[in-house]
Amino acid sequence: MTRRGTQHVATDRLGIHAEAGEWCCIDKIPQPPADVLQAAGNPCLRPARLPPLGLIGAVLGAPFIPLLMLLSLLSDAEEAIKRSLDTKEEKERWRAKKEDDKRRDATIAQQGLDKVFDGSWHGNAGQFLLRWYSHSTHHQRLLLATQEGIVLAAPPQRVSVGREKHMQIVARLPAVEATLVDPFFGEFETRMLLIRFRDGSWLRVDTEELRSDLHMYLLRQPLPDS
């Protein structure tokens, strides 16, 4: 969804003014300890299965998977040939990008950001994560940054098409409770953002677009220590 489309949906359908927004998802929720799960009322920790329409689409599309894989291999081969014909400057830029990617991946692993949350089920992020699919069984959320805080919207139940049409607000996080953070402050181009709660716990979301509208919005905000 374009920035204009996100603003339109947020304003017209949800009745709020969003500074920025993007569809996002979370990684697989790990299995919490039995006592934590029971205390939370044994919530669902997975999105709902694809509805019948989505399953039909998946079945109809299955025969084309080998063709898509072949096209992907051909594209990779074409890219490799182009790389071999690059100028010295272009090869240097490519090597620099690969080094940046390695440094990004190492930083993610070092900071534990390859996980869906900080790991404490008793923290605010862990407790919010336990209720994630209780709010909506859809696998995605439209995450909106507003002046008041963070708003999450989604269809109440999983849909295969028309997510904007069925969408409603499923959670609100006031600015005093949680903030949206790019953990790399724009240094790396990623889909990753953190919802950081006031107790220091965090939940990772991944946007559909690299350096999304939300990432660009956060880049325009003052640094935390400024």
PDB file of C-alpha atoms in Angstrom, residues 19 26 83 96 115 118 121 165-166 168-169 179 181 220:
ATOM      1  CA  GLU A  19       1.654  10.074  10.664  1.00  0.00           C
ATOM      2  CA  ILE A  26       5.630 -11.028  13.279  1.00  0.00           C
ATOM      3  CA  ARG A  83      28.147  -8.980 -12.115  1.00  0.00           C
ATOM      4  CA  ALA A  96      30.699  -2.944  -0.016  1.00  0.00           C
ATOM      5  CA  LYS A 115      13.967 -13.305  17.804  1.00  0.00           C
ATOM      6  CA  ASP A 118      13.107 -10.026  24.144  1.00  0.00           C
ATOM      7  CA  TRP A 121       7.018 -13.621  29.078  1.00  0.00           C
ATOM      8  CA  LYS A 165     -12.072  -3.654   3.497  1.00  0.00           C
ATOM      9  CA  HIS A 166     -12.493  -5.816   6.612  1.00  0.00           C
ATOM     10  CA  GLN A 168     -10.713  -2.531  12.228  1.00  0.00           C
ATOM     11  CA  ILE A 169      -8.594  -1.335  15.145  1.00  0.00           C
ATOM     12  CA  THR A 179       7.169   3.581  21.230  1.00  0.00           C
ATOM     13  CA  VAL A 181      11.879   2.206  17.150  1.00  0.00           C
ATOM     14  CA  ARG A 220      12.661  12.281  10.677  1.00  0.00           C
TER      15      ARG A 220
END
